[in-house]
PDB file of C-alpha atoms in Angstrom:
ATOM      1  CA  THR A  82      79.530 -38.297  35.514  1.00 35.00           C
ATOM      2  CA  ALA A  83      82.998 -39.141  36.761  1.00 37.00           C
ATOM      3  CA  PRO A  84      84.484 -36.989  39.512  1.00 36.00           C
ATOM      4  CA  VAL A  85      86.390 -34.064  38.128  1.00 35.00           C
ATOM      5  CA  SER A  86      89.599 -32.533  39.303  1.00 37.00           C
ATOM      6  CA  GLY A  87      90.107 -28.915  40.226  1.00 38.00           C
ATOM      7  CA  LYS A  88      93.772 -29.130  39.291  1.00 37.00           C
ATOM      8  CA  PRO A  89      94.217 -28.529  35.568  1.00 36.00           C
ATOM      9  CA  THR A  90      96.885 -30.728  34.034  1.00 35.00           C
ATOM     10  CA  GLY A  91      98.662 -31.044  30.711  1.00 36.00           C
ATOM     11  CA  HIS A  92      97.229 -29.418  27.611  1.00 39.00           C
ATOM     12  CA  LEU A  93      93.800 -29.093  29.236  1.00 42.00           C
ATOM     13  CA  ARG A  94      95.053 -26.541  31.750  1.00 41.00           C
ATOM     14  CA  ALA A  95      92.356 -23.950  32.095  1.00 42.00           C
ATOM     15  CA  HIS A  96      91.084 -20.950  33.966  1.00 48.00           C
ATOM     16  CA  HIS A  97      88.205 -20.441  36.383  1.00 50.00           C
ATOM     17  CA  HIS A  98      86.694 -17.000  36.371  1.00 47.00           C
ATOM     18  CA  GLN A  99      83.706 -14.816  36.124  1.00 51.00           C
ATOM     19  CA  CYS A 100      83.320 -14.582  32.350  1.00 54.00           C
ATOM     20  CA  ARG A 101      84.730 -11.473  30.778  1.00 41.00           C
ATOM     21  CA  ARG A 102      83.762  -9.313  27.845  1.00 37.00           C
ATOM     22  CA  ARG A 103      85.114 -10.404  24.467  1.00 39.00           C
ATOM     23  CA  ALA A 104      87.412  -8.136  22.496  1.00 38.00           C
ATOM     24  CA  PRO A 105      86.046  -6.900  19.162  1.00 38.00           C
ATOM     25  CA  ARG A 106      86.351  -9.556  16.461  1.00 38.00           C
ATOM     26  CA  LYS A 107      89.039  -7.778  14.435  1.00 38.00           C
ATOM     27  CA  MET A 108      91.061  -7.129  17.552  1.00 35.00           C
ATOM     28  CA  ALA A 109      90.669 -10.700  18.787  1.00 38.00           C
ATOM     29  CA  ALA A 110      91.777 -12.079  15.441  1.00 39.00           C
ATOM     30  CA  ALA A 111      94.937 -10.056  15.605  1.00 38.00           C
ATOM     31  CA  MET A 112      95.818 -11.113  19.121  1.00 35.00           C
ATOM     32  CA  SER A 113      98.061 -14.062  19.792  1.00 36.00           C
ATOM     33  CA  ALA A 114      96.585 -17.070  21.566  1.00 37.00           C
ATOM     34  CA  SER A 115      98.528 -16.294  24.720  1.00 35.00           C
ATOM     35  CA  ALA A 116      97.293 -12.718  24.796  1.00 34.00           C
ATOM     36  CA  ARG A 117      93.595 -13.338  24.209  1.00 33.00           C
ATOM     37  CA  PRO A 118      91.078 -12.780  26.971  1.00 31.00           C
ATOM     38  CA  ALA A 119      89.933 -15.863  28.846  1.00 32.00           C
ATOM     39  CA  CYS A 120      86.445 -15.995  27.268  1.00 33.00           C
ATOM     40  CA  LEU A 121      86.385 -15.845  23.503  1.00 29.00           C
ATOM     41  CA  SER A 122      83.783 -18.506  22.780  1.00 32.00           C
ATOM     42  CA  SER A 123      80.541 -16.816  23.788  1.00 34.00           C
ATOM     43  CA  THR A 124      78.587 -13.697  23.002  1.00 32.00           C
ATOM     44  CA  CYS A 125      78.622 -10.945  25.607  1.00 34.00           C
ATOM     45  CA  LEU A 126      75.080  -9.733  26.070  1.00 34.00           C
ATOM     46  CA  SER A 127      75.178  -7.849  29.316  1.00 34.00           C
ATOM     47  CA  PRO A 128      76.329  -4.623  30.979  1.00 34.00           C
ATOM     48  CA  PRO A 129      79.136  -4.552  33.572  1.00 35.00           C
ATOM     49  CA  SER A 130      78.759  -7.045  36.386  1.00 36.00           C
ATOM     50  CA  SER A 131      77.284  -6.182  39.739  1.00 34.00           C
ATOM     51  CA  ARG A 132      79.876  -8.413  41.409  1.00 35.00           C
ATOM     52  CA  GLY A 133      82.304  -5.527  41.565  1.00 36.00           C
ATOM     53  CA  ALA A 134      84.869  -6.513  38.940  1.00 36.00           C
ATOM     54  CA  ASP A 135      85.578  -4.254  35.998  1.00 37.00           C
ATOM     55  CA  THR A 136      84.167  -6.884  33.725  1.00 35.00           C
ATOM     56  CA  ALA A 137      80.918  -7.997  32.171  1.00 37.00           C
ATOM     57  CA  PRO A 138      79.698 -11.558  32.531  1.00 38.00           C
ATOM     58  CA  TRP A 139      79.532 -13.731  29.492  1.00 36.00           C
ATOM     59  CA  THR A 140      76.545 -15.652  28.243  1.00 34.00           C
ATOM     60  CA  SER A 141      77.449 -19.130  27.124  1.00 33.00           C
ATOM     61  CA  ARG A 142      74.059 -20.062  25.756  1.00 32.00           C
ATOM     62  CA  VAL A 143      74.960 -21.170  28.443  1.00 33.00           C
ATOM     63  CA  ASP A 144      73.626 -31.881  24.734  1.00 31.00           C
ATOM     64  CA  VAL A 145      67.194 -42.403  17.732  1.00 28.00           C
ATOM     65  CA  PRO A 146      69.952 -44.700  18.505  1.00 28.00           C
ATOM     66  CA  HIS A 147      73.541 -43.748  17.831  1.00 26.00           C
ATOM     67  CA  PRO A 148      76.642 -45.886  17.361  1.00 26.00           C
ATOM     68  CA  CYS A 149      78.193 -44.520  20.564  1.00 26.00           C
ATOM     69  CA  ARG A 150      75.101 -45.738  22.519  1.00 24.00           C
ATOM     70  CA  GLY A 151      74.792 -42.623  24.648  1.00 27.00           C
ATOM     71  CA  ARG A 152      78.453 -42.406  25.588  1.00 31.00           C
ATOM     72  CA  ASN A 153      80.406 -39.368  24.573  1.00 35.00           C
ATOM     73  CA  ARG A 154      83.084 -40.013  21.989  1.00 35.00           C
ATOM     74  CA  PHE A 155      86.040 -37.661  21.818  1.00 38.00           C
ATOM     75  CA  VAL A 156      89.175 -37.906  19.745  1.00 37.00           C
ATOM     76  CA  PRO A 157      92.234 -35.669  19.422  1.00 40.00           C
ATOM     77  CA  ARG A 158      91.703 -33.210  16.617  1.00 39.00           C
ATOM     78  CA  ALA A 159      94.393 -33.272  13.943  1.00 38.00           C
ATOM     79  CA  GLU A 160      96.850 -30.518  14.573  1.00 39.00           C
ATOM     80  CA  ALA A 161      96.877 -27.888  11.851  1.00 36.00           C
ATOM     81  CA  SER A 162     100.006 -25.927  11.189  1.00 35.00           C
ATOM     82  CA  GLY A 163     100.324 -23.288  13.854  1.00 43.00           C
ATOM     83  CA  ASP A 164      97.204 -24.459  15.734  1.00 53.00           C
ATOM     84  CA  ALA A 165      97.036 -26.062  19.148  1.00 53.00           C
ATOM     85  CA  PRO A 166      95.615 -29.594  19.139  1.00 60.00           C
ATOM     86  CA  GLY A 167      91.973 -29.778  20.153  1.00 77.00           C
ATOM     87  CA  VAL A 168      89.286 -32.314  20.935  1.00 92.00           C
ATOM     88  CA  SER A 169      86.413 -33.404  18.690  1.00 95.00           C
ATOM     89  CA  LEU A 170      83.051 -34.191  20.288  1.00 97.00           C
ATOM     90  CA  VAL A 171      80.523 -36.217  18.310  1.00 97.00           C
ATOM     91  CA  ALA A 172      76.978 -34.846  18.552  1.00 98.00           C
ATOM     92  CA  GLU A 173      74.238 -37.306  19.394  1.00 97.00           C
ATOM     93  CA  PRO A 174      70.483 -37.068  18.828  1.00 97.00           C
ATOM     94  CA  LEU A 175      68.374 -35.571  21.579  1.00 97.00           C
ATOM     95  CA  THR A 176      66.370 -38.118  23.581  1.00 97.00           C
ATOM     96  CA  LYS A 177      64.599 -37.891  26.913  1.00 96.00           C
ATOM     97  CA  GLU A 178      66.751 -40.581  28.476  1.00 97.00           C
ATOM     98  CA  ALA A 179      70.090 -39.247  27.248  1.00 97.00           C
ATOM     99  CA  PHE A 180      69.322 -35.675  28.305  1.00 98.00           C
ATOM    100  CA  ALA A 181      67.874 -36.573  31.736  1.00 97.00           C
ATOM    101  CA  PRO A 182      71.106 -35.971  33.748  1.00 97.00           C
ATOM    102  CA  PHE A 183      71.194 -32.404  32.407  1.00 98.00           C
ATOM    103  CA  GLY A 184      67.546 -31.394  32.120  1.00 98.00           C
ATOM    104  CA  GLN A 185      64.329 -32.044  30.232  1.00 98.00           C
ATOM    105  CA  ILE A 186      62.988 -31.833  26.695  1.00 97.00           C
ATOM    106  CA  ALA A 187      59.698 -30.011  26.089  1.00 96.00           C
ATOM    107  CA  ARG A 188      57.731 -30.996  22.979  1.00 94.00           C
ATOM    108  CA  PRO A 189      54.370 -29.845  21.583  1.00 94.00           C
ATOM    109  CA  GLU A 190      51.347 -31.207  23.431  1.00 92.00           C
ATOM    110  CA  GLU A 191      47.620 -30.829  22.921  1.00 94.00           C
ATOM    111  CA  ASP A 192      45.816 -27.914  24.500  1.00 95.00           C
ATOM    112  CA  GLY A 193      44.081 -28.862  27.738  1.00 94.00           C
ATOM    113  CA  VAL A 194      46.596 -31.472  28.854  1.00 94.00           C
ATOM    114  CA  GLU A 195      47.160 -31.040  32.592  1.00 95.00           C
ATOM    115  CA  PHE A 196      50.551 -30.247  34.071  1.00 95.00           C
ATOM    116  CA  GLY A 197      52.629 -33.334  34.783  1.00 94.00           C
ATOM    117  CA  PRO A 198      56.137 -34.685  35.279  1.00 92.00           C
ATOM    118  CA  ASP A 199      56.953 -34.458  31.565  1.00 91.00           C
ATOM    119  CA  ASP A 200      56.408 -30.693  31.610  1.00 94.00           C
ATOM    120  CA  ALA A 201      59.431 -28.491  32.272  1.00 96.00           C
ATOM    121  CA  GLN A 202      59.984 -28.425  36.039  1.00 96.00           C
ATOM    122  CA  LEU A 203      61.122 -24.863  36.629  1.00 97.00           C
ATOM    123  CA  ASP A 204      62.822 -23.112  39.532  1.00 96.00           C
ATOM    124  CA  LEU A 205      62.479 -19.347  39.111  1.00 97.00           C
ATOM    125  CA  SER A 206      62.128 -18.675  42.836  1.00 97.00           C
ATOM    126  CA  ARG A 207      65.344 -16.748  43.396  1.00 96.00           C
ATOM    127  CA  GLY A 208      64.602 -13.638  41.382  1.00 97.00           C
ATOM    128  CA  THR A 209      62.448 -12.020  38.719  1.00 98.00           C
ATOM    129  CA  PRO A 210      61.932 -14.303  35.709  1.00 98.00           C
ATOM    130  CA  ARG A 211      63.042 -12.995  32.336  1.00 98.00           C
ATOM    131  CA  PHE A 212      61.563 -14.479  29.148  1.00 98.00           C
ATOM    132  CA  TYR A 213      62.922 -12.968  25.953  1.00 98.00           C
ATOM    133  CA  ILE A 214      64.057 -13.666  22.406  1.00 98.00           C
ATOM    134  CA  MET A 215      67.831 -13.783  22.158  1.00 97.00           C
ATOM    135  CA  ARG A 216      69.480 -13.211  18.770  1.00 98.00           C
ATOM    136  CA  LEU A 217      72.907 -14.797  18.232  1.00 98.00           C
ATOM    137  CA  ARG A 218      75.130 -14.279  15.204  1.00 97.00           C
ATOM    138  CA  ASP A 219      78.080 -15.870  13.422  1.00 96.00           C
ATOM    139  CA  LYS A 220      78.383 -18.979  15.579  1.00 97.00           C
ATOM    140  CA  THR A 221      80.709 -21.868  14.851  1.00 97.00           C
ATOM    141  CA  MET A 222      80.787 -25.530  15.807  1.00 97.00           C
ATOM    142  CA  SER A 223      83.480 -24.993  18.419  1.00 97.00           C
ATOM    143  CA  PHE A 224      83.817 -23.688  21.962  1.00 97.00           C
ATOM    144  CA  ASP A 225      86.536 -23.201  24.552  1.00 96.00           C
ATOM    145  CA  THR A 226      84.471 -21.922  27.479  1.00 96.00           C
ATOM    146  CA  ILE A 227      81.720 -23.537  29.504  1.00 97.00           C
ATOM    147  CA  THR A 228      79.452 -22.026  32.168  1.00 97.00           C
ATOM    148  CA  PHE A 229      76.699 -22.804  34.653  1.00 98.00           C
ATOM    149  CA  HIS A 230      73.916 -20.852  36.370  1.00 98.00           C
ATOM    150  CA  ALA A 231      73.515 -21.960  39.974  1.00 97.00           C
ATOM    151  CA  GLN A 232      70.411 -19.907  40.805  1.00 97.00           C
ATOM    152  CA  VAL A 233      67.959 -20.883  38.069  1.00 97.00           C
ATOM    153  CA  THR A 234      66.784 -23.500  35.633  1.00 98.00           C
ATOM    154  CA  GLN A 235      67.207 -22.255  32.069  1.00 98.00           C
ATOM    155  CA  CYS A 236      65.045 -22.938  29.022  1.00 98.00           C
ATOM    156  CA  LEU A 237      66.313 -22.498  25.463  1.00 98.00           C
ATOM    157  CA  GLY A 238      64.610 -23.126  22.144  1.00 97.00           C
ATOM    158  CA  ALA A 239      65.167 -21.923  18.598  1.00 98.00           C
ATOM    159  CA  LEU A 240      62.651 -20.110  16.425  1.00 96.00           C
ATOM    160  CA  GLY A 241      62.567 -21.353  12.859  1.00 93.00           C
ATOM    161  CA  ASP A 242      63.374 -24.704  11.285  1.00 95.00           C
ATOM    162  CA  GLN A 243      67.113 -25.068  11.853  1.00 96.00           C
ATOM    163  CA  PRO A 244      68.729 -27.539  14.270  1.00 97.00           C
ATOM    164  CA  TRP A 245      71.360 -26.364  16.699  1.00 98.00           C
ATOM    165  CA  TYR A 246      73.819 -27.886  19.171  1.00 98.00           C
ATOM    166  CA  MET A 247      74.489 -27.690  22.892  1.00 98.00           C
ATOM    167  CA  ALA A 248      77.387 -29.104  24.890  1.00 98.00           C
ATOM    168  CA  VAL A 249      76.448 -30.045  28.454  1.00 98.00           C
ATOM    169  CA  SER A 250      77.830 -31.706  31.550  1.00 98.00           C
ATOM    170  CA  ALA A 251      76.157 -32.681  34.814  1.00 97.00           C
ATOM    171  CA  PRO A 252      76.082 -30.121  37.639  1.00 97.00           C
ATOM    172  CA  THR A 253      79.035 -29.953  40.008  1.00 96.00           C
ATOM    173  CA  LYS A 254      78.134 -26.531  41.499  1.00 95.00           C
ATOM    174  CA  ASP A 255      81.831 -25.709  41.718  1.00 95.00           C
ATOM    175  CA  VAL A 256      84.035 -24.018  39.103  1.00 94.00           C
ATOM    176  CA  GLU A 257      86.989 -25.960  40.483  1.00 94.00           C
ATOM    177  CA  LYS A 258      85.221 -29.184  39.469  1.00 96.00           C
ATOM    178  CA  PHE A 259      84.961 -28.350  35.801  1.00 97.00           C
ATOM    179  CA  PRO A 260      84.056 -30.943  33.159  1.00 97.00           C
ATOM    180  CA  ARG A 261      86.816 -33.014  31.609  1.00 95.00           C
ATOM    181  CA  PRO A 262      86.458 -34.040  27.953  1.00 93.00           C
ATOM    182  CA  GLU A 263      84.992 -37.409  28.897  1.00 94.00           C
ATOM    183  CA  ASP A 264      82.348 -35.645  31.028  1.00 96.00           C
ATOM    184  CA  LEU A 265      80.966 -33.651  28.091  1.00 98.00           C
ATOM    185  CA  LYS A 266      78.089 -34.572  25.822  1.00 98.00           C
ATOM    186  CA  VAL A 267      76.886 -32.676  22.771  1.00 98.00           C
ATOM    187  CA  PHE A 268      73.270 -32.894  21.633  1.00 98.00           C
ATOM    188  CA  LYS A 269      71.732 -31.941  18.325  1.00 98.00           C
ATOM    189  CA  ILE A 270      68.552 -30.016  19.148  1.00 98.00           C
ATOM    190  CA  PRO A 271      65.905 -30.337  16.440  1.00 97.00           C
ATOM    191  CA  PRO A 272      63.454 -27.550  15.617  1.00 96.00           C
ATOM    192  CA  GLY A 273      60.117 -27.615  17.392  1.00 95.00           C
ATOM    193  CA  VAL A 274      61.395 -28.439  20.900  1.00 96.00           C
ATOM    194  CA  PHE A 275      63.092 -26.611  23.725  1.00 97.00           C
ATOM    195  CA  VAL A 276      65.385 -27.853  26.451  1.00 98.00           C
ATOM    196  CA  LYS A 277      65.223 -27.063  30.131  1.00 98.00           C
ATOM    197  CA  MET A 278      68.539 -27.338  31.909  1.00 98.00           C
ATOM    198  CA  HIS A 279      68.697 -28.184  35.595  1.00 98.00           C
ATOM    199  CA  ALA A 280      70.137 -25.472  37.808  1.00 98.00           C
ATOM    200  CA  ALA A 281      73.957 -25.566  37.663  1.00 98.00           C
ATOM    201  CA  THR A 282      74.142 -27.723  34.521  1.00 98.00           C
ATOM    202  CA  TRP A 283      77.358 -26.899  32.697  1.00 98.00           C
ATOM    203  CA  HIS A 284      76.664 -25.774  29.119  1.00 98.00           C
ATOM    204  CA  ALA A 285      78.208 -24.233  26.024  1.00 98.00           C
ATOM    205  CA  GLY A 286      76.046 -23.052  23.178  1.00 97.00           C
ATOM    206  CA  PRO A 287      73.831 -22.613  21.287  1.00 98.00           C
ATOM    207  CA  LEU A 288      76.165 -23.626  18.493  1.00 98.00           C
ATOM    208  CA  TRP A 289      75.655 -23.979  14.752  1.00 98.00           C
ATOM    209  CA  ASP A 290      77.687 -23.580  11.576  1.00 97.00           C
ATOM    210  CA  ALA A 291      76.889 -20.025  10.482  1.00 97.00           C
ATOM    211  CA  ALA A 292      79.372 -20.232   7.610  1.00 96.00           C
ATOM    212  CA  ASN A 293      77.223 -22.900   5.948  1.00 94.00           C
ATOM    213  CA  GLY A 294      73.852 -22.001   7.419  1.00 94.00           C
ATOM    214  CA  PRO A 295      71.976 -19.002   8.793  1.00 96.00           C
ATOM    215  CA  GLY A 296      74.178 -16.100   9.866  1.00 97.00           C
ATOM    216  CA  SER A 297      71.929 -15.466  12.855  1.00 97.00           C
ATOM    217  CA  MET A 298      69.386 -17.440  14.857  1.00 98.00           C
ATOM    218  CA  ASP A 299      66.763 -16.380  17.372  1.00 98.00           C
ATOM    219  CA  PHE A 300      66.221 -18.295  20.611  1.00 98.00           C
ATOM    220  CA  TYR A 301      63.602 -17.897  23.281  1.00 96.00           C
ATOM    221  CA  ASN A 302      65.324 -17.875  26.628  1.00 98.00           C
ATOM    222  CA  LEU A 303      63.858 -18.193  30.123  1.00 98.00           C
ATOM    223  CA  GLU A 304      66.139 -17.362  33.043  1.00 98.00           C
ATOM    224  CA  LEU A 305      66.248 -14.623  35.702  1.00 97.00           C
ATOM    225  CA  SER A 306      66.475 -10.909  35.080  1.00 97.00           C
ATOM    226  CA  ASP A 307      69.991 -10.742  36.565  1.00 96.00           C
ATOM    227  CA  THR A 308      71.400 -14.089  35.404  1.00 96.00           C
ATOM    228  CA  ASN A 309      73.717 -12.321  32.950  1.00 89.00           C
ATOM    229  CA  GLN A 310      75.014 -10.056  35.698  1.00 93.00           C
ATOM    230  CA  VAL A 311      75.465 -12.268  38.757  1.00 95.00           C
ATOM    231  CA  ASP A 312      75.188 -15.939  37.892  1.00 96.00           C
ATOM    232  CA  HIS A 313      77.799 -16.868  35.303  1.00 92.00           C
ATOM    233  CA  ASN A 314      80.308 -19.364  36.645  1.00 96.00           C
ATOM    234  CA  CYS A 315      82.810 -20.117  33.926  1.00 96.00           C
ATOM    235  CA  HIS A 316      85.732 -22.295  33.030  1.00 96.00           C
ATOM    236  CA  SER A 317      87.969 -21.683  29.992  1.00 96.00           C
ATOM    237  CA  TYR A 318      90.068 -24.380  28.368  1.00 95.00           C
ATOM    238  CA  ASP A 319      93.419 -23.808  26.692  1.00 91.00           C
ATOM    239  CA  VAL A 320      92.315 -25.842  23.672  1.00 91.00           C
ATOM    240  CA  PRO A 321      89.027 -25.711  21.744  1.00 95.00           C
ATOM    241  CA  PHE A 322      86.420 -28.400  21.396  1.00 97.00           C
ATOM    242  CA  GLU A 323      85.103 -29.052  17.894  1.00 97.00           C
ATOM    243  CA  VAL A 324      81.567 -30.414  17.505  1.00 97.00           C
ATOM    244  CA  VAL A 325      81.171 -33.072  14.803  1.00 96.00           C
ATOM    245  CA  ASP A 326      77.805 -34.087  13.354  1.00 95.00           C
ATOM    246  CA  GLU A 327      78.189 -37.533  11.762  1.00 87.00           C
ATOM    247  CA  GLU A 328      74.607 -37.733  10.491  1.00 78.00           C
TER     248      GLU A 328
END
C-alpha cells in the first residue's frame, strides 16, 4: 500500500473522528449534504461511547483471476444532476493471495484437522471476546466512511447463500493516514466462508444491494465486548464510493 497523506486535498477532503450516531433515515434524507453528520454510511449498533463524547461509535462492518490482476481499479463516477462526483471501485473475487495484506479467509475443513497456519490467527487478548449474530438491513453498494479496530482481529461471515462485499485497506494504525482511493480494494465474499481481518485493517461493509436482493442479512461477528464502544477509528470522505460488480 502506498503511503497515505494526513492532509486531505481537493474533492477527497475528509474528516477524522470517532464515529457518530446516524440521524434517522427520514431526517437524514431531508438534510442537505453540508448539514449531514459525518458518518452516514454505517449502522449504529451501540450505546453512547465510553470515551467521554456525547456520541455513540459507529460500526462499519467494519475486500479466480480478474482482468485487473489484483490491482484496484477506480474511475470517476458520472456526475448526476445535483450529486457530487464519486468514485467507482470494481469488486474482485476473494482469494487467499489477494486478501493476505488485510487478513485471512476461513473455509470449511474436515473434522479432526489440527490447527495450522491456514486457520484464522486470532488476537482476542485485550478484552473479553464477543461472538454474536449481527443483523444488518437496507444496505447499498456504496460507502463514504471507513474504520479500523486497533485492539482486535475481527471475523465476519454471512449466514445464508448470498454473497456480500467488503472494502478494505492495509493497516496504518493512524486516522491521519487514511486510505486514498488507490489504496482501497473491494472483495466479493461468497457464501460458505468467513474473513478474518488483521488488527487495524481499514474496512467498510458488509455491503450488498438490498434494493435488488435480501432486505436484511445476518452475519456472525467475532470481536471484543467493547469494540463498538472504544475501538472505532473512523475517516469520512466528502464523496461516496460506489462498488461495481462486473461479473
